[in-house]
CSV table of C-alpha atoms in Angstrom, one decimal:
chain,number,residue,atom,x,y,z
A,58,UNK,CA,8.7,-30.8,-37.7
A,59,UNK,CA,6.0,-32.8,-39.6
A,60,UNK,CA,3.6,-30.9,-41.7
A,61,UNK,CA,-0.1,-30.6,-40.7
A,62,UNK,CA,-2.4,-33.0,-42.4
A,63,UNK,CA,-3.3,-31.5,-45.8
A,64,UNK,CA,-6.8,-30.5,-44.7
A,65,UNK,CA,-6.7,-28.8,-41.3
A,66,UNK,CA,-10.3,-28.8,-41.9
A,67,UNK,CA,-10.8,-32.3,-40.6
A,68,UNK,CA,-13.6,-32.0,-38.1
A,69,UNK,CA,-12.1,-32.2,-34.6
A,70,UNK,CA,-15.0,-34.0,-33.1
A,71,UNK,CA,-18.5,-35.1,-33.9
A,72,UNK,CA,-19.3,-31.8,-32.2
A,73,UNK,CA,-17.9,-29.8,-34.9
A,74,UNK,CA,-19.8,-31.6,-37.6
A,75,UNK,CA,-21.9,-28.5,-38.1
A,76,UNK,CA,-18.7,-26.4,-38.7
A,77,UNK,CA,-17.6,-25.5,-42.2
A,78,UNK,CA,-14.5,-27.3,-43.5
A,79,UNK,CA,-11.3,-25.2,-43.3
A,80,UNK,CA,-9.0,-25.1,-46.3
A,81,UNK,CA,-5.3,-25.9,-45.8
A,82,UNK,CA,-3.3,-22.7,-45.3
A,83,UNK,CA,-0.1,-24.2,-43.9
A,84,UNK,CA,2.0,-23.9,-47.1
A,85,UNK,CA,5.0,-21.6,-46.7
A,86,UNK,CA,4.3,-20.8,-43.0
A,87,UNK,CA,7.1,-21.3,-40.5
A,88,UNK,CA,5.9,-22.1,-37.0
A,89,UNK,CA,6.4,-19.6,-34.2
A,90,UNK,CA,7.7,-20.8,-30.8
A,91,UNK,CA,5.1,-20.2,-28.1
A,92,UNK,CA,7.6,-18.1,-26.0
A,93,UNK,CA,7.9,-15.6,-28.9
A,94,UNK,CA,4.2,-14.8,-29.2
A,95,UNK,CA,4.1,-12.3,-26.4
A,96,UNK,CA,7.4,-10.6,-27.5
A,97,UNK,CA,6.0,-10.2,-31.0
A,98,UNK,CA,2.9,-8.5,-29.6
A,99,UNK,CA,5.1,-6.1,-27.5
A,100,UNK,CA,7.1,-5.2,-30.7
A,101,UNK,CA,3.9,-4.6,-32.7
A,102,UNK,CA,2.4,-2.1,-30.2
A,103,UNK,CA,5.7,-0.8,-28.7
A,104,UNK,CA,5.0,-2.0,-25.2
A,105,UNK,CA,7.7,-1.8,-22.6
A,106,UNK,CA,9.0,-4.9,-20.8
A,107,UNK,CA,9.5,-2.8,-17.7
A,108,UNK,CA,6.6,-1.8,-15.5
A,109,UNK,CA,8.2,1.5,-14.5
A,110,UNK,CA,8.2,2.6,-18.2
A,111,UNK,CA,4.6,1.7,-18.9
A,112,UNK,CA,3.2,5.3,-18.6
A,113,UNK,CA,5.8,6.7,-21.1
A,114,UNK,CA,5.1,3.8,-23.5
A,115,UNK,CA,1.3,4.5,-23.4
A,116,UNK,CA,2.0,8.2,-23.9
A,117,UNK,CA,4.0,7.5,-27.0
A,118,UNK,CA,1.1,5.5,-28.5
A,119,UNK,CA,-1.1,8.6,-28.5
A,120,UNK,CA,0.8,9.9,-31.5
A,121,UNK,CA,-0.4,6.9,-33.5
A,122,UNK,CA,-3.9,8.3,-33.7
A,123,UNK,CA,-3.1,9.9,-37.1
A,124,UNK,CA,-2.5,6.4,-38.6
A,125,UNK,CA,-6.1,5.2,-38.0
A,126,UNK,CA,-8.3,4.8,-41.0
A,127,UNK,CA,-11.2,7.2,-41.2
A,128,UNK,CA,-13.4,4.5,-43.0
A,129,UNK,CA,-13.1,0.8,-43.4
A,130,UNK,CA,-13.2,1.2,-47.1
A,131,UNK,CA,-9.8,3.0,-46.9
A,132,UNK,CA,-8.2,-0.2,-45.7
A,133,UNK,CA,-7.0,-3.0,-48.1
A,134,UNK,CA,-9.0,-6.2,-47.9
A,135,UNK,CA,-7.3,-9.3,-46.6
A,136,UNK,CA,-7.6,-13.1,-47.3
A,137,UNK,CA,-8.0,-15.7,-44.6
A,138,UNK,CA,-4.6,-17.1,-45.3
A,139,UNK,CA,-3.0,-13.7,-44.8
A,140,UNK,CA,-3.6,-14.0,-41.0
A,141,UNK,CA,-2.9,-17.8,-40.8
A,142,UNK,CA,-0.3,-18.6,-38.0
A,143,UNK,CA,1.2,-21.7,-36.6
A,144,UNK,CA,2.6,-21.8,-33.1
A,145,UNK,CA,4.6,-24.7,-31.6
A,146,UNK,CA,4.6,-25.6,-27.9
A,147,UNK,CA,7.5,-28.1,-27.8
A,148,UNK,CA,6.7,-30.0,-24.7
A,149,UNK,CA,8.3,-33.2,-26.1
A,150,UNK,CA,11.3,-31.8,-27.9
A,151,UNK,CA,12.1,-29.1,-25.2
A,152,UNK,CA,11.5,-30.7,-21.8
A,153,UNK,CA,12.8,-27.6,-20.0
A,154,UNK,CA,9.5,-25.7,-20.6
A,155,UNK,CA,7.4,-28.6,-19.5
A,156,UNK,CA,7.1,-27.8,-15.8
A,157,UNK,CA,5.1,-24.6,-16.4
A,158,UNK,CA,2.4,-26.7,-18.1
A,159,UNK,CA,2.4,-29.7,-15.8
A,160,UNK,CA,-0.3,-30.5,-13.3
A,161,UNK,CA,-0.3,-33.0,-10.5
A,162,UNK,CA,-2.1,-35.6,-12.6
A,163,UNK,CA,0.9,-35.6,-15.0
A,164,UNK,CA,-1.1,-33.9,-17.8
A,165,UNK,CA,-1.1,-30.4,-19.3
A,166,UNK,CA,-2.7,-27.6,-17.3
A,167,UNK,CA,-5.7,-26.4,-19.3
A,168,UNK,CA,-5.4,-22.9,-17.8
A,169,UNK,CA,-2.0,-22.5,-19.5
A,170,UNK,CA,-3.6,-23.5,-22.8
A,171,UNK,CA,-6.2,-20.8,-22.3
A,172,UNK,CA,-3.4,-18.2,-21.9
A,173,UNK,CA,-1.7,-19.3,-25.0
A,174,UNK,CA,-5.0,-19.3,-27.0
A,175,UNK,CA,-5.7,-15.7,-25.9
A,176,UNK,CA,-2.2,-14.4,-26.9
A,177,UNK,CA,-2.4,-16.3,-30.2
A,178,UNK,CA,-5.8,-14.9,-31.0
A,179,UNK,CA,-4.6,-11.3,-30.6
A,180,UNK,CA,-1.5,-11.9,-32.7
A,181,UNK,CA,-3.6,-13.4,-35.5
A,182,UNK,CA,-5.7,-10.2,-35.5
A,183,UNK,CA,-2.6,-8.0,-35.6
A,184,UNK,CA,-1.3,-10.1,-38.6
A,185,UNK,CA,-4.7,-9.5,-40.4
A,186,UNK,CA,-4.5,-5.7,-39.8
A,187,UNK,CA,-0.7,-5.3,-40.4
A,188,UNK,CA,0.3,-2.4,-42.6
A,189,UNK,CA,3.8,-2.8,-44.1
A,190,UNK,CA,4.5,0.9,-44.0
A,191,UNK,CA,3.7,1.1,-40.3
A,192,UNK,CA,6.4,-0.2,-37.9
A,193,UNK,CA,3.9,-0.1,-35.0
A,194,UNK,CA,0.2,-0.7,-35.1
A,195,UNK,CA,-2.1,2.1,-34.0
A,196,UNK,CA,-4.7,-0.5,-33.1
A,197,UNK,CA,-5.3,-1.8,-29.6
A,198,UNK,CA,-6.7,-5.3,-30.2
A,199,UNK,CA,-8.3,-7.0,-27.2
A,200,UNK,CA,-10.4,-10.1,-26.5
A,201,UNK,CA,-14.1,-9.3,-26.3
A,202,UNK,CA,-15.5,-12.8,-26.1
A,203,UNK,CA,-14.6,-16.4,-26.0
A,204,UNK,CA,-17.5,-17.8,-28.0
A,205,UNK,CA,-16.6,-21.5,-27.5
A,206,UNK,CA,-13.8,-23.9,-26.9
A,207,UNK,CA,-14.7,-27.6,-27.5
A,208,UNK,CA,-12.3,-30.4,-26.6
A,209,UNK,CA,-12.2,-33.9,-28.1
A,210,UNK,CA,-9.5,-35.3,-25.8
A,211,UNK,CA,-9.8,-35.8,-22.0
A,212,UNK,CA,-6.0,-35.9,-21.6
A,213,UNK,CA,-3.4,-33.5,-23.0
A,214,UNK,CA,0.0,-35.2,-22.7
A,215,UNK,CA,2.9,-33.2,-21.1
A,216,UNK,CA,5.6,-34.9,-23.1
A,217,UNK,CA,4.4,-34.5,-26.7
A,218,UNK,CA,4.7,-31.4,-28.9
A,219,UNK,CA,1.6,-29.2,-29.4
A,220,UNK,CA,0.7,-27.2,-32.4
A,221,UNK,CA,-1.7,-24.3,-32.5
A,222,UNK,CA,-3.1,-23.0,-35.8
A,223,UNK,CA,-5.5,-20.2,-36.5
A,224,UNK,CA,-6.7,-17.4,-38.7
A,225,UNK,CA,-9.3,-14.6,-38.9
A,226,UNK,CA,-12.6,-16.3,-40.1
A,227,UNK,CA,-15.0,-13.3,-40.1
A,228,UNK,CA,-14.7,-9.5,-39.9
A,229,UNK,CA,-17.2,-6.8,-39.0
A,230,UNK,CA,-16.3,-3.1,-39.0
A,231,UNK,CA,-14.3,-3.1,-35.8
A,232,UNK,CA,-14.4,-6.7,-34.7
A,233,UNK,CA,-12.9,-10.0,-35.9
A,234,UNK,CA,-13.7,-13.6,-35.2
A,235,UNK,CA,-10.7,-15.9,-34.9
A,236,UNK,CA,-10.8,-19.7,-35.3
A,237,UNK,CA,-8.0,-21.6,-33.6
A,238,UNK,CA,-7.1,-25.3,-33.4
A,239,UNK,CA,-4.8,-27.2,-31.1
A,240,UNK,CA,-3.2,-30.5,-32.2
A,241,UNK,CA,-0.8,-32.8,-30.4
A,242,UNK,CA,2.0,-35.0,-31.9
A,243,UNK,CA,1.4,-38.7,-31.5
A,244,UNK,CA,3.3,-41.4,-33.4
A,245,UNK,CA,4.6,-38.9,-35.9
A,246,UNK,CA,1.3,-37.3,-36.7
A,247,UNK,CA,-0.7,-34.4,-35.3
A,248,UNK,CA,-4.1,-35.3,-33.9
A,249,UNK,CA,-6.9,-32.8,-33.0
A,250,UNK,CA,-7.3,-31.8,-29.3
A,251,UNK,CA,-9.6,-28.8,-29.4
A,252,UNK,CA,-11.0,-26.0,-31.5
A,253,UNK,CA,-11.8,-22.5,-30.3
A,254,UNK,CA,-13.6,-19.4,-31.5
A,255,UNK,CA,-12.7,-16.0,-30.1
A,256,UNK,CA,-14.0,-12.6,-30.9
A,257,UNK,CA,-11.6,-9.7,-30.8
A,258,UNK,CA,-12.3,-5.9,-31.1
A,259,UNK,CA,-10.0,-3.2,-32.4
A,260,UNK,CA,-9.8,0.1,-30.6
A,261,UNK,CA,-7.7,3.3,-30.9
A,262,UNK,CA,-4.2,3.6,-29.5
A,263,UNK,CA,-5.4,4.6,-26.1
A,264,UNK,CA,-8.0,1.8,-26.0
A,265,UNK,CA,-10.9,4.2,-25.7
A,266,UNK,CA,-12.8,4.2,-29.0
A,267,UNK,CA,-13.6,1.5,-31.7
A,268,UNK,CA,-11.3,1.5,-34.7
A,269,UNK,CA,-11.8,0.1,-38.2
A,270,UNK,CA,-10.2,-3.1,-39.3
A,271,UNK,CA,-9.4,-4.5,-42.8
A,272,UNK,CA,-12.3,-6.2,-44.5
A,273,UNK,CA,-12.0,-10.0,-45.2
A,274,UNK,CA,-12.5,-11.5,-48.7
A,275,UNK,CA,-13.3,-15.2,-48.9
A,276,UNK,CA,-11.6,-16.8,-51.8
A,277,UNK,CA,-13.4,-20.2,-52.2
A,278,UNK,CA,-16.8,-21.8,-51.5
A,279,UNK,CA,-15.3,-23.3,-48.3
A,280,UNK,CA,-14.2,-19.9,-47.1
A,281,UNK,CA,-17.5,-18.4,-48.0
A,282,UNK,CA,-19.1,-21.0,-45.7
A,283,UNK,CA,-16.7,-20.2,-42.9
A,284,UNK,CA,-17.5,-16.4,-43.3
A,285,UNK,CA,-21.2,-17.1,-43.3
A,286,UNK,CA,-20.9,-19.2,-40.2
A,287,UNK,CA,-19.2,-16.2,-38.5
A,288,UNK,CA,-22.2,-14.1,-39.3
A,289,UNK,CA,-24.5,-16.7,-38.0
A,290,UNK,CA,-22.4,-16.9,-34.8
A,291,UNK,CA,-22.9,-13.2,-34.3
A,292,UNK,CA,-26.7,-13.5,-34.7
A,293,UNK,CA,-26.8,-16.5,-32.3
A,294,UNK,CA,-25.0,-14.4,-29.7
A,295,UNK,CA,-27.5,-11.6,-30.1
A,296,UNK,CA,-30.4,-14.0,-29.8
A,297,UNK,CA,-28.9,-15.7,-26.7
A,298,UNK,CA,-28.3,-12.3,-25.0
A,299,UNK,CA,-31.9,-11.1,-25.9
A,300,UNK,CA,-33.4,-14.2,-24.2
A,301,UNK,CA,-31.2,-13.8,-21.1
A,302,UNK,CA,-33.0,-14.6,-17.9
A,303,UNK,CA,-31.7,-11.2,-16.6
A,304,UNK,CA,-34.0,-9.6,-19.3
A,305,UNK,CA,-36.8,-12.0,-20.1
A,306,UNK,CA,-39.0,-14.3,-18.0
A,307,UNK,CA,-38.3,-18.1,-18.3
A,308,UNK,CA,-40.3,-20.0,-20.9
A,309,UNK,CA,-43.4,-22.0,-19.9
A,310,UNK,CA,-41.4,-25.2,-20.0
A,311,UNK,CA,-38.7,-23.7,-17.8
A,312,UNK,CA,-41.3,-22.4,-15.3
A,313,UNK,CA,-42.7,-25.9,-15.0
A,314,UNK,CA,-39.2,-27.3,-14.3
A,315,UNK,CA,-38.7,-24.8,-11.5
A,316,UNK,CA,-42.1,-25.5,-10.0
A,317,UNK,CA,-41.5,-29.3,-10.2
A,318,UNK,CA,-38.2,-28.8,-8.3
A,319,UNK,CA,-40.1,-26.7,-5.7
A,320,UNK,CA,-42.8,-29.4,-5.3
A,321,UNK,CA,-40.2,-32.2,-5.0
A,322,UNK,CA,-38.4,-30.4,-2.2
A,323,UNK,CA,-41.4,-29.5,-0.1
A,324,UNK,CA,-41.5,-31.2,3.3
A,325,UNK,CA,-44.7,-33.3,3.1
A,326,UNK,CA,-45.0,-33.4,6.9
A,327,UNK,CA,-45.8,-29.7,7.0
A,328,UNK,CA,-48.2,-27.5,5.2
A,329,UNK,CA,-45.7,-24.8,4.6
A,330,UNK,CA,-44.1,-23.1,1.5
A,331,UNK,CA,-41.0,-22.5,3.6
A,332,UNK,CA,-40.2,-25.9,4.8
A,333,UNK,CA,-37.9,-27.6,2.3
A,334,UNK,CA,-36.4,-31.1,2.3
A,335,UNK,CA,-33.4,-32.2,0.2
A,336,UNK,CA,-34.2,-35.2,-2.0
A,337,UNK,CA,-31.8,-38.2,-1.9
A,338,UNK,CA,-28.5,-37.9,-3.8
A,339,UNK,CA,-28.8,-34.1,-4.1
A,340,UNK,CA,-27.0,-31.0,-3.0
A,341,UNK,CA,-28.4,-27.6,-2.3
A,342,UNK,CA,-27.0,-25.1,-4.7
A,343,UNK,CA,-25.9,-22.8,-1.9
A,344,UNK,CA,-23.6,-25.6,-0.7
A,345,UNK,CA,-22.0,-26.1,-4.1
A,346,UNK,CA,-19.7,-23.0,-4.4
A,347,UNK,CA,-16.1,-21.9,-3.9
A,348,UNK,CA,-14.6,-18.4,-3.7
A,349,UNK,CA,-11.2,-17.0,-4.4
A,350,UNK,CA,-9.2,-13.7,-4.3
A,351,UNK,CA,-6.4,-12.5,-6.6
A,352,UNK,CA,-4.2,-9.5,-6.1
A,353,UNK,CA,-3.5,-8.3,-9.7
A,354,UNK,CA,0.2,-7.7,-9.8
A,355,UNK,CA,2.1,-6.0,-12.7
A,356,UNK,CA,3.6,-9.4,-13.7
A,357,UNK,CA,0.1,-10.4,-15.0
A,358,UNK,CA,-0.4,-7.3,-17.3
A,359,UNK,CA,-1.0,-7.4,-21.0
A,360,UNK,CA,0.7,-5.3,-23.7
A,361,UNK,CA,-1.7,-2.4,-22.8
A,362,UNK,CA,-0.8,-2.6,-19.1
A,363,UNK,CA,-4.1,-4.1,-17.9
A,364,UNK,CA,-4.5,-7.6,-16.6
A,365,UNK,CA,-4.0,-10.2,-19.2
A,366,UNK,CA,-7.3,-11.8,-20.3
A,367,UNK,CA,-5.6,-15.3,-20.4
A,368,UNK,CA,-4.6,-14.9,-16.8
A,369,UNK,CA,-8.2,-14.2,-15.8
A,370,UNK,CA,-9.4,-17.2,-17.8
A,371,UNK,CA,-6.8,-19.4,-16.1
A,372,UNK,CA,-7.7,-18.4,-12.6
A,373,UNK,CA,-11.4,-18.7,-13.3
A,374,UNK,CA,-10.9,-22.2,-14.9
A,375,UNK,CA,-8.8,-23.4,-11.9
A,376,UNK,CA,-11.4,-22.3,-9.4
A,377,UNK,CA,-14.2,-23.8,-11.6
A,378,UNK,CA,-12.2,-27.1,-11.8
A,379,UNK,CA,-11.7,-27.1,-8.0
A,380,UNK,CA,-15.4,-26.6,-7.5
A,381,UNK,CA,-16.3,-29.4,-9.9
A,382,UNK,CA,-13.7,-31.6,-8.2
A,383,UNK,CA,-15.1,-30.9,-4.7
A,384,UNK,CA,-18.7,-31.4,-5.9
A,385,UNK,CA,-18.1,-34.7,-7.7
A,386,UNK,CA,-15.5,-36.1,-5.3
A,387,UNK,CA,-13.4,-37.2,-8.2
A,388,UNK,CA,-11.3,-35.7,-10.9
A,389,UNK,CA,-13.3,-33.7,-13.5
A,390,UNK,CA,-12.2,-33.2,-17.1
A,391,UNK,CA,-13.0,-30.1,-19.1
A,392,UNK,CA,-15.4,-30.7,-22.0
A,393,UNK,CA,-16.2,-27.1,-23.1
A,394,UNK,CA,-15.8,-23.5,-22.4
A,395,UNK,CA,-18.4,-21.0,-23.8
A,396,UNK,CA,-19.7,-17.5,-23.7
A,397,UNK,CA,-16.9,-15.8,-21.8
A,398,UNK,CA,-17.7,-12.1,-22.1
A,399,UNK,CA,-15.1,-9.6,-21.1
A,400,UNK,CA,-17.3,-6.8,-19.8
A,401,UNK,CA,-14.7,-4.4,-18.5
A,402,UNK,CA,-10.9,-4.4,-18.2
A,403,UNK,CA,-9.1,-5.3,-14.9
A,404,UNK,CA,-6.6,-2.7,-13.8
A,405,UNK,CA,-3.2,-3.6,-12.3
A,406,UNK,CA,-3.5,-3.5,-8.5
A,407,UNK,CA,-7.1,-4.5,-8.5
A,408,UNK,CA,-8.5,-7.0,-5.9
A,409,UNK,CA,-10.1,-9.6,-8.1
A,410,UNK,CA,-12.9,-11.6,-6.4
A,411,UNK,CA,-13.9,-14.9,-8.0
A,412,UNK,CA,-17.0,-17.0,-7.2
A,413,UNK,CA,-17.6,-20.4,-8.7
A,414,UNK,CA,-21.0,-22.0,-8.5
A,415,UNK,CA,-22.2,-25.4,-9.7
A,416,UNK,CA,-25.4,-24.4,-11.4
A,417,UNK,CA,-26.6,-27.5,-13.2
A,418,UNK,CA,-25.8,-31.2,-13.2
A,419,UNK,CA,-26.8,-34.1,-15.4
A,420,UNK,CA,-25.5,-37.7,-15.0
A,421,UNK,CA,-21.7,-37.2,-14.7
A,422,UNK,CA,-21.7,-33.7,-16.2
A,423,UNK,CA,-21.2,-30.6,-14.1
A,424,UNK,CA,-21.9,-27.1,-15.3
A,425,UNK,CA,-20.0,-24.4,-13.4
A,426,UNK,CA,-20.4,-20.7,-13.6
A,427,UNK,CA,-17.6,-18.4,-12.4
A,428,UNK,CA,-18.3,-14.8,-11.7
A,429,UNK,CA,-15.4,-12.3,-11.4
A,430,UNK,CA,-15.5,-8.8,-10.1
A,431,UNK,CA,-13.1,-6.2,-8.9
A,432,UNK,CA,-13.4,-4.5,-5.5
A,433,UNK,CA,-12.4,-0.9,-5.0
A,434,UNK,CA,-11.2,-0.6,-1.5
A,435,UNK,CA,-11.5,3.2,-1.6
A,436,UNK,CA,-15.2,3.4,-2.7
A,437,UNK,CA,-16.1,-0.1,-1.4
A,438,UNK,CA,-17.8,-0.8,-4.8
A,439,UNK,CA,-17.9,-4.1,-6.7
A,440,UNK,CA,-17.9,-4.2,-10.5
A,441,UNK,CA,-18.4,-7.3,-12.6
A,442,UNK,CA,-15.7,-7.9,-15.1
A,443,UNK,CA,-16.4,-11.4,-16.5
A,444,UNK,CA,-18.8,-14.3,-16.4
A,445,UNK,CA,-17.3,-17.7,-17.3
A,446,UNK,CA,-19.1,-20.9,-18.2
A,447,UNK,CA,-17.3,-24.3,-17.9
A,448,UNK,CA,-18.7,-27.8,-18.7
A,449,UNK,CA,-16.9,-30.6,-16.9
A,450,UNK,CA,-17.4,-34.4,-17.0
A,451,UNK,CA,-16.7,-36.3,-13.8
A,452,UNK,CA,-15.4,-39.9,-13.6
A,453,UNK,CA,-18.5,-40.9,-11.6
A,454,UNK,CA,-22.2,-39.9,-11.7
A,455,UNK,CA,-22.7,-36.8,-9.5
A,456,UNK,CA,-25.4,-35.7,-7.2
A,457,UNK,CA,-28.2,-33.4,-8.6
A,458,UNK,CA,-27.8,-29.8,-7.7
A,459,UNK,CA,-31.0,-28.3,-6.3
A,460,UNK,CA,-31.9,-24.5,-6.3
A,461,UNK,CA,-33.8,-23.2,-3.3
A,462,UNK,CA,-34.5,-19.5,-4.0
A,463,UNK,CA,-35.8,-17.9,-7.2
A,464,UNK,CA,-32.4,-16.4,-8.0
A,465,UNK,CA,-30.8,-19.8,-7.7
A,466,UNK,CA,-33.6,-21.2,-9.9
A,467,UNK,CA,-32.6,-18.7,-12.6
A,468,UNK,CA,-28.9,-19.7,-12.3
A,469,UNK,CA,-30.1,-23.4,-12.7
A,470,UNK,CA,-32.0,-22.6,-15.8
A,471,UNK,CA,-29.2,-20.5,-17.3
A,472,UNK,CA,-26.8,-23.4,-16.6
A,473,UNK,CA,-29.2,-25.8,-18.2
A,474,UNK,CA,-29.4,-23.6,-21.3
A,475,UNK,CA,-25.6,-23.5,-21.6
A,476,UNK,CA,-25.3,-27.2,-21.1
A,477,UNK,CA,-28.0,-27.9,-23.8
A,478,UNK,CA,-26.1,-25.7,-26.2
A,479,UNK,CA,-22.9,-27.5,-25.6
A,480,UNK,CA,-24.5,-30.9,-26.0
A,481,UNK,CA,-25.8,-29.9,-29.4
A,482,UNK,CA,-22.2,-29.2,-30.4
A,483,UNK,CA,-20.6,-32.4,-29.1
């Protein structure tokens, strides 16, 4: 297997031009086969491979409470290279694993890549927090947020080996930011495909309360810049959440946008606020949605016997892709994933309801929001678990999506905000 280019830090796209340069950490690291990532995670936490044993396995983890640090200062600091991992997905050299990743267009299913990124992110964090004297980790590390995934290739080839690399890039008291990169082998060299930023949180063995994690010590000016960027990312997320349209009124400019849409859709033949007319080459937002249902079986559980976050991302992405495909009447390509917040865990046996909505369009770009919720058949209650944001590019220019109600107008503005943030990066 050929070594990674000496500076992994090469910018993946013009979109990462604002990102700090990563130092090369590959020296002395043997790649892990992608099929071994989940088994390593099970070994780290002592999870059972049999569903019937899951209650006993979780009971045994309760005893690990005594191994938790009382203060972060009691934990030894780590370096970025301490958590660095490489994972190989040998689609070219091991054709027998190819079918799982293959889509009908003879390229790689991006939903499967999301699953692999999620598992790798958790393993990287366990590597950062590993204590040599502890055979099993007392921490329950779960994905809290997918900050962003930016792609620089439209096509991921199904017959060329893929390499994932990543490390912890920032640490709070109980949370860790992980930066990951995906590269694909072409002509003997690995070329960048995407970069991803995830945020993980550490909790106690029963996954009930926050737990401290090892501090991170940058060792060079480049690492100082990466760490500083992690802190800035945290502040940006707080600002974006504070300005949410669910909390704050739209800006003056956004209010004008909504009013202009309203005026442009009024039926001029009537003097009525209720009579609306769809402009040419446009689609009402209410007609640009798809829904889906998943029964969450034990097969899709994670090492803590809840539904695997990567599975949720794959299902949301596939519904979002289908929505963009139906809307644009041509094959869409994923450009970016951002701001996926895991608000609450999904239990095994849940009925998972997914709703995908085209919320903003511009030229041949389609912004899709996917809302997921669990339905409790006993109480008849719905609880939101995740919100997903996907940016697609279609082969052709697409119709403009038009909101009709005030609620749809807020969705439109929220989609416009996400799209503008993505365009800044790429």
